[in-house]
Coordinates of C-alpha atoms in Angstrom, one line a residue:
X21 CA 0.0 0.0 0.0
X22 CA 0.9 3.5 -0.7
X23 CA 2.5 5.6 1.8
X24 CA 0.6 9.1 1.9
X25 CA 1.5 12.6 3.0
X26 CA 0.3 14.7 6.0
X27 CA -1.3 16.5 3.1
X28 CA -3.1 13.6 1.7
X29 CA -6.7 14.5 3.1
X30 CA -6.3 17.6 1.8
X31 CA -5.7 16.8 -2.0
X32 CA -8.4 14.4 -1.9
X33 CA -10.7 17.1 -0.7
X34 CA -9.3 19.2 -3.7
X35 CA -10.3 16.3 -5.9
X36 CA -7.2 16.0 -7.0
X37 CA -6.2 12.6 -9.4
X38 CA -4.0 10.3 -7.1
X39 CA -0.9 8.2 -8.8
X40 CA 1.2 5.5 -6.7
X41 CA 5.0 8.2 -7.4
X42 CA 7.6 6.1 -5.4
X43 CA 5.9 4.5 -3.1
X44 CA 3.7 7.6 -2.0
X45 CA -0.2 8.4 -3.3
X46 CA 0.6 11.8 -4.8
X47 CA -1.6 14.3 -6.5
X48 CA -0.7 13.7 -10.2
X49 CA -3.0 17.1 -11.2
X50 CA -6.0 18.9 -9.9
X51 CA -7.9 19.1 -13.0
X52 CA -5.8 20.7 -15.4
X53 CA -2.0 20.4 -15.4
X54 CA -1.6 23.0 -18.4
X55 CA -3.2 25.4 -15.8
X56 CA -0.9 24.4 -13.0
X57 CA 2.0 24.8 -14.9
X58 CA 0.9 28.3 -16.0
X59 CA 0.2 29.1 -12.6
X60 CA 3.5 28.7 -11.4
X61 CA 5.2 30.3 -14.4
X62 CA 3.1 33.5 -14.5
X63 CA 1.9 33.5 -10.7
X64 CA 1.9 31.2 -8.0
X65 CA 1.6 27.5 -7.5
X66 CA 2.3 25.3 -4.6
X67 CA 3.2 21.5 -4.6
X68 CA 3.4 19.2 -1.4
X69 CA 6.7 17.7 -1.4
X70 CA 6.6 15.8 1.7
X71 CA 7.7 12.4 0.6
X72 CA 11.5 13.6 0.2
X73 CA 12.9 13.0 3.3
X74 CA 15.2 15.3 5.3
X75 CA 17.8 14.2 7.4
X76 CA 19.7 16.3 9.7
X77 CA 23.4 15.5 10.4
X78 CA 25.1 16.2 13.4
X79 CA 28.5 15.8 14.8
X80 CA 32.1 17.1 15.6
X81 CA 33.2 14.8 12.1
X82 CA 29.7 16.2 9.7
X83 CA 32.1 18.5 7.7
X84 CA 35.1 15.9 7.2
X85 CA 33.0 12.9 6.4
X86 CA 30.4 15.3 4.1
X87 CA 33.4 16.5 2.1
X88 CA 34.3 12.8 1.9
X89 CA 31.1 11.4 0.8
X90 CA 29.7 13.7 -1.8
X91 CA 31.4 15.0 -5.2
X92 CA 30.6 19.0 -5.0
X93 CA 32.3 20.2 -1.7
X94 CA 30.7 21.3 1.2
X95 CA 33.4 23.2 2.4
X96 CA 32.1 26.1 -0.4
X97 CA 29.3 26.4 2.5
X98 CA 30.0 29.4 5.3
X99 CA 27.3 31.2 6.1
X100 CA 24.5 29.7 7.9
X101 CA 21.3 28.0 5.9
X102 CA 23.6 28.0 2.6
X103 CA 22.5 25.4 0.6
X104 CA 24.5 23.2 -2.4
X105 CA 23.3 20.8 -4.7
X106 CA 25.1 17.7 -5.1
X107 CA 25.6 14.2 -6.2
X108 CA 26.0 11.2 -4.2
X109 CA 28.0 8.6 -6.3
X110 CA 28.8 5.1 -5.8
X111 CA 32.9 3.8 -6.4
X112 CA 32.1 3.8 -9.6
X113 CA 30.9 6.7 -10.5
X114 CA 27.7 6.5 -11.2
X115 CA 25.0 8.8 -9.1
X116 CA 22.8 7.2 -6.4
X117 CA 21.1 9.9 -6.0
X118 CA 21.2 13.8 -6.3
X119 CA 20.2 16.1 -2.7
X120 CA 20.8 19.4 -1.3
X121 CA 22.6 20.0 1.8
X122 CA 22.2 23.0 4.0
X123 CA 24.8 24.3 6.3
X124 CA 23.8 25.3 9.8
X125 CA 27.1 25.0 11.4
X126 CA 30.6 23.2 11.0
X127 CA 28.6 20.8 13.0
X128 CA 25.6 20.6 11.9
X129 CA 23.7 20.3 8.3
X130 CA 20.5 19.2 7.1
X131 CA 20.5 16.8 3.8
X132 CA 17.1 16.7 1.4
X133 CA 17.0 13.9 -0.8
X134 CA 14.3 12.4 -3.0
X135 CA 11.6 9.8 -2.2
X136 CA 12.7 7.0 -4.2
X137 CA 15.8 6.6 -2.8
X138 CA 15.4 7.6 0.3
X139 CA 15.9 4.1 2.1
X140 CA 18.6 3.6 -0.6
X141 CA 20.3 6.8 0.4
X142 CA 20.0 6.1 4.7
X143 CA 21.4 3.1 4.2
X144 CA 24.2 3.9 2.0
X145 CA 25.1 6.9 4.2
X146 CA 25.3 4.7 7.2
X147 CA 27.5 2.3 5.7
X148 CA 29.3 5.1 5.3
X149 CA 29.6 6.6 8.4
X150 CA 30.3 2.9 9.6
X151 CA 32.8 2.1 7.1
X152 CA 34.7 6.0 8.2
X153 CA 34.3 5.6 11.9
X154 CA 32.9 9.2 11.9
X155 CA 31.6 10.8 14.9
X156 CA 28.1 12.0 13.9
X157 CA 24.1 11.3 13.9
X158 CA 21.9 10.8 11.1
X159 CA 18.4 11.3 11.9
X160 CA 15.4 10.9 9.1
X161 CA 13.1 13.6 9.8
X162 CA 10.0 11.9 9.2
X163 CA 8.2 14.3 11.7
X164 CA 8.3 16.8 9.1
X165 CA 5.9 17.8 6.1
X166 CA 7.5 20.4 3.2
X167 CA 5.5 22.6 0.4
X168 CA 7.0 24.4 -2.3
X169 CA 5.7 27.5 -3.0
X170 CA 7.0 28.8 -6.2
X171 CA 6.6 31.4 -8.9
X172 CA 6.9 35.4 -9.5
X173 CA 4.8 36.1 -6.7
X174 CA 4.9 33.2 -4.7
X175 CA 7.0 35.1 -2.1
X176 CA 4.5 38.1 -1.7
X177 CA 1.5 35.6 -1.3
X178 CA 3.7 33.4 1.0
X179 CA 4.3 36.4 3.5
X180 CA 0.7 36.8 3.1
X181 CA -0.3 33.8 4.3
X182 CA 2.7 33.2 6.9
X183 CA 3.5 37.3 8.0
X184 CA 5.7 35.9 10.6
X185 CA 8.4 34.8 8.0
X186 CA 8.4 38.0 6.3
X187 CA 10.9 39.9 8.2
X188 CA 13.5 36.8 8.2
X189 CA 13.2 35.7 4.6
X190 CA 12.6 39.1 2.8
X191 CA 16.4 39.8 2.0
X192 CA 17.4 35.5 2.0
X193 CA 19.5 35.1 -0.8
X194 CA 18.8 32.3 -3.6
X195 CA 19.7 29.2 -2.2
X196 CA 19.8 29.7 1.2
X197 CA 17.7 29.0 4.3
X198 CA 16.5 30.5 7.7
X199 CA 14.6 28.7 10.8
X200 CA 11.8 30.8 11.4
X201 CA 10.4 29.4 15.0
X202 CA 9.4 25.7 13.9
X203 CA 9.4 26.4 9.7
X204 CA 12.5 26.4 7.9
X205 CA 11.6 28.4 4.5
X206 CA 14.9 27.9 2.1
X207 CA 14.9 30.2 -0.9
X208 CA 14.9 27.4 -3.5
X209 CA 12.9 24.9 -5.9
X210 CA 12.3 22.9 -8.9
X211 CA 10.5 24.6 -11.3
X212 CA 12.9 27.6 -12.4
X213 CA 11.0 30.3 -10.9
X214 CA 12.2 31.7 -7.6
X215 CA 9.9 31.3 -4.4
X216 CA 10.3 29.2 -0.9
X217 CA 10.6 25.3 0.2
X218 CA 8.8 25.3 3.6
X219 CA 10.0 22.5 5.6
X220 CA 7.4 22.4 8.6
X221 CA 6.0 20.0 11.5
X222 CA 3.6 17.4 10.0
X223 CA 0.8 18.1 12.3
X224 CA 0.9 22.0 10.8
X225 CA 1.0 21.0 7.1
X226 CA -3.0 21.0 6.5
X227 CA -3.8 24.7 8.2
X228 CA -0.5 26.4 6.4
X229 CA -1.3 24.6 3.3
X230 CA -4.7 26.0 3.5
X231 CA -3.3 29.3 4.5
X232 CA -1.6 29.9 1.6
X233 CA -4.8 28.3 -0.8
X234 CA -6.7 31.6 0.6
X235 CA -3.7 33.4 0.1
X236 CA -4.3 32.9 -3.7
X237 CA -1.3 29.9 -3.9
X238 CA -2.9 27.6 -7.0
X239 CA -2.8 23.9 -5.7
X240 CA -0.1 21.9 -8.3
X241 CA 0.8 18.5 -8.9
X242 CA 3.2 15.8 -10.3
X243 CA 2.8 16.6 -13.4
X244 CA 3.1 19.8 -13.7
X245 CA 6.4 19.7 -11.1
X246 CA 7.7 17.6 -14.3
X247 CA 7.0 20.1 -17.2
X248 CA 7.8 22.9 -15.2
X249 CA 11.9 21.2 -13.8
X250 CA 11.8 20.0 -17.7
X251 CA 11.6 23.2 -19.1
X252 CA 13.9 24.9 -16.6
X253 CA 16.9 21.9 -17.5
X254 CA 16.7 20.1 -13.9
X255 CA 17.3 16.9 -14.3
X256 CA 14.7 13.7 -13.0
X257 CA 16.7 11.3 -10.6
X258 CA 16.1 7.6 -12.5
X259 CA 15.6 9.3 -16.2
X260 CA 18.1 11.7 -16.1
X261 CA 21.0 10.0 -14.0
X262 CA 20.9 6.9 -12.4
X263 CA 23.7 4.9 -10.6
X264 CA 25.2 3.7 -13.9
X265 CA 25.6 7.1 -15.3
X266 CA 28.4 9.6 -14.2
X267 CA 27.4 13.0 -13.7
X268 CA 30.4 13.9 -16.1
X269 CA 27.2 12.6 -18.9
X270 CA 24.1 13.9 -17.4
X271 CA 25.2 17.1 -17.6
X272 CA 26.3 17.7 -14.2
X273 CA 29.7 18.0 -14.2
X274 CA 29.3 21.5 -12.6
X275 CA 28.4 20.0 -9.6
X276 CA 31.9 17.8 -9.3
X277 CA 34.4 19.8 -7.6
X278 CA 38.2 18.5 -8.4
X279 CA 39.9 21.6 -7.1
X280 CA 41.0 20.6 -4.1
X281 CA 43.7 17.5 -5.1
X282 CA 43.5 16.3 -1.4
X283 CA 39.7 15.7 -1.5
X284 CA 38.9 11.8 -1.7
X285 CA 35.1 11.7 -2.2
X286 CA 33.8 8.7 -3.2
X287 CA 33.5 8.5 -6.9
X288 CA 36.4 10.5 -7.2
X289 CA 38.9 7.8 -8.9
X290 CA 36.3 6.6 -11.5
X291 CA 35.3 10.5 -12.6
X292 CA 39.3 10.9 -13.2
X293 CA 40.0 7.8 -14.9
X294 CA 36.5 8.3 -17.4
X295 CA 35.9 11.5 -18.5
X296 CA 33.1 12.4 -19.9
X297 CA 31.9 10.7 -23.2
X298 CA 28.5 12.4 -24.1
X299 CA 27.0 15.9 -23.7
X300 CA 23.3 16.8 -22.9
X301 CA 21.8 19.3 -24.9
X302 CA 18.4 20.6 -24.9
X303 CA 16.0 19.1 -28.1
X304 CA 13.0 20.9 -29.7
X305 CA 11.2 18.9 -32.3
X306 CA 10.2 20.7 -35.4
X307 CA 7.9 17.7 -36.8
X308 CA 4.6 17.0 -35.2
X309 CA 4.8 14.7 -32.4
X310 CA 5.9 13.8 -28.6
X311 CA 9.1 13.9 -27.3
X312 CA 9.5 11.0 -24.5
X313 CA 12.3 9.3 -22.7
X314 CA 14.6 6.6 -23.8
X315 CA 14.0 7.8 -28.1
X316 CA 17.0 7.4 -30.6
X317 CA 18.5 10.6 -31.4
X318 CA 20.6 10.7 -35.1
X319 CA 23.2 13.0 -35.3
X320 CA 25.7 13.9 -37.6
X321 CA 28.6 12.4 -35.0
X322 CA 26.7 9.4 -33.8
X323 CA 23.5 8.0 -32.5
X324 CA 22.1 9.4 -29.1
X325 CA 19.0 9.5 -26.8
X326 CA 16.6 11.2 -25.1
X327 CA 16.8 10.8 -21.2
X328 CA 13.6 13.3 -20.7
X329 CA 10.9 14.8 -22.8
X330 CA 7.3 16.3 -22.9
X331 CA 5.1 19.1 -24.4
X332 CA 6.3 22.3 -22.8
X333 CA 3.4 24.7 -22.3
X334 CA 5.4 27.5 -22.1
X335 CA 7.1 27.2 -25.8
X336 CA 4.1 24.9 -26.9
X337 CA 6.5 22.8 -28.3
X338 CA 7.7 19.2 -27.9
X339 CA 10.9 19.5 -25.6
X340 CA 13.6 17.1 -24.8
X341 CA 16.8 16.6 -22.9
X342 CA 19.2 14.3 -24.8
X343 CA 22.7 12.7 -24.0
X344 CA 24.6 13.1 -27.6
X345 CA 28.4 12.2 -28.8
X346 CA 30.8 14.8 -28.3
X347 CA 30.8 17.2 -30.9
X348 CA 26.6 17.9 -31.3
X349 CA 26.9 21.5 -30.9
X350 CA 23.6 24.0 -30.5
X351 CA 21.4 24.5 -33.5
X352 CA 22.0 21.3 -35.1
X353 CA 19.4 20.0 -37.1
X354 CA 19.1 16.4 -35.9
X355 CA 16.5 13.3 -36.0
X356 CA 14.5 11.6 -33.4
X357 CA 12.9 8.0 -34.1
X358 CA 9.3 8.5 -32.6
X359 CA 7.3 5.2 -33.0
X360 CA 9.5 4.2 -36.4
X361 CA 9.4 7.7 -38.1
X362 CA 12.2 9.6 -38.1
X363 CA 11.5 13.2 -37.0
X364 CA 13.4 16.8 -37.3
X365 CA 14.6 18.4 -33.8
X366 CA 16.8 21.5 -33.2
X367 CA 19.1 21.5 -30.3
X368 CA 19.4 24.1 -28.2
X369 CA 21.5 24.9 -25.1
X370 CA 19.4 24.1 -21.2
X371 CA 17.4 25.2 -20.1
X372 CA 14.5 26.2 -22.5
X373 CA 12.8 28.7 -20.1
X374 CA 13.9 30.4 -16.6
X375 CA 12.1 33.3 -14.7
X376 CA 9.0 33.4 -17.1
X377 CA 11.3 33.6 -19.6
X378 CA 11.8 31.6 -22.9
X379 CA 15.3 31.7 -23.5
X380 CA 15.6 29.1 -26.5

């Protein structure tokens, strides 16, 4: 059976359509998911996020065995609620999963990371911290519920709906957190458009979710949380990346840090030894049809594939990521198989749309 959100009366109530996503009954879309997606592109949308899964990290050895476990480096991180994205790979390479961390202290950080391999990643990490000997904690935060709010005036309706944030997150910079009594609201998302992640108690979720509903904060769902990261070139965990791809060929590789020589994350040998042998470039298909996942992709330097792809509402055009040989540059005419027809695509540099903005 499905595991459900402290939200999940709450979207039924909304009459919302309810998928099995990971393990979790999730609101897929509330009616429309065209509408949704506009919401949050030209207003403000919110989406329950609760089945990521926060873990908080505590110890005199959180900063050493962090720096040793993930392949961007933590030590970046100085001022307190600064976030970072990151992978997680295994030995060889390959990503087992891709989170945020948030720095609180050199003591002390908090570590989102997504609902499908959550157990994965908790037990990994305590092999880990096994396998080190490191002196800290790791505690999964299932006590806690999170929303997204997100879009060009999702921070004006947030402090709406929650004044007592207002004076503490009105000059947070992008990226970064701050507790605000029992909420931590962390200037960041998914979608490409700037507004708040609310991490908050489970047993407060339904009234501040309502809260921001009167607030005027559309209701939004899985699927438009998918056209919406598409679009804004963040990639899927399992479509994307997956544990046997290297970052170096998702199109990550500006989340591997290899400055510091005397860093030994794990990973960090197999990323040296391979570079990367693909590039992923945004596709736009100039034929009618449907970009999906997993579609051959004909170039003049070799055969690729699509990782992601869907209508964007925003260009109202069939979009695509795709991981292509090495020498595919931007606006190259290439060819897409789609259900035995070979189709005309243009590729174009990520991401397709940013900030309301088409930028392809």
């Amino acid at each position: 059976m499905s595991r459900q959100t402290p939200l999940h009366a709450a979207h039924i109530a909304a009459g919302a359509r309810m998928v099995d996503f990971a393990g979790w009954d999730m609101p897929v879309n509330y009616g429309s998911q065209i509408e949704e997606h506009h919401a949050v592109r030209r207003d403000a949308g919110m989406f329950d996020v609760s089945h990521m899964l926060a873990l908080d990290l505590e110890g005199p050895d959180a900063t050493t065995w962090l720096r040793g476990l993930l392949a961007n480096d933590i030590a970046k991180l100085k001022e307190h609620g600064k976030a970072l994205y990151s992978c997680m790979l295994n030995p060889d390479g390959g990503v087992i999963d891709d989170l945020i961390v948030y720095y609180f202290s050199p003591t002390s950080f908090r570590i989102v990371v997504n609902a499908g391999t959550a157990d994965k990643d908790v037990a990994w990490m305590r092999q880990r911290i096994a396998a080190t000997a490191a002196n800290v904690t790791l505690e999964a935060r299932r006590d806690l519920a999170m929303i997204a709010v997100q879009g060009p005036n999702a921070r004006e309706k947030t402090w709406a709906a929650l004044p007592q944030v207002r004076a503490a997150s009105e000059n947070l910079k992008p990226f970064s957190a701050v507790a605000v009594d029992d909420l931590l609201v962390a200037r960041t998302g998914y979608t490409g458009e700037d507004g708040f992640e609310i991490a908050l108690p489970a047993n407060r979720a339904e009234a501040i979710w309502n809260a921001l509903l009167a607030a005027g904060v559309a209701p939004c769902a899985l699927g438009a949380r998918d056209t919406l990261r598409l679009e804004a070139g963040m990639n899927l965990y399992g479509q994307d990346m997956d544990e046997g791809v290297s970052p170096l060929d998702a199109g990550l590789a500006w989340t591997v840090d290899l400055k510091d020589e005397a860093r030994d994350f794990v990973g960090r040998a197999a990323l040296v030894a391979k570079p990367a042998t693909r590039a992923v470039l945004g596709l736009i298909l100039e034929d009618k049809g449907v970009l999906r996942a997993h579609m051959p992709v004909f170039t003049a330097h070799g055969e690729g594939e699509t990782t992601s792809g869907s209508f964007s509402p925003s260009l109202e055009k069939s979009i695509a990521f795709a991981r292509l040989p090495h020498g595919v540059e931007t606006d190259a005419t290439v060819e897409v198989d789609i259900r035995g027809r070979r189709l005309k695509a243009r590729t174009v540099k990520l991401p397709f749309v940013r900030n309301g903005k088409a930028l392809v």
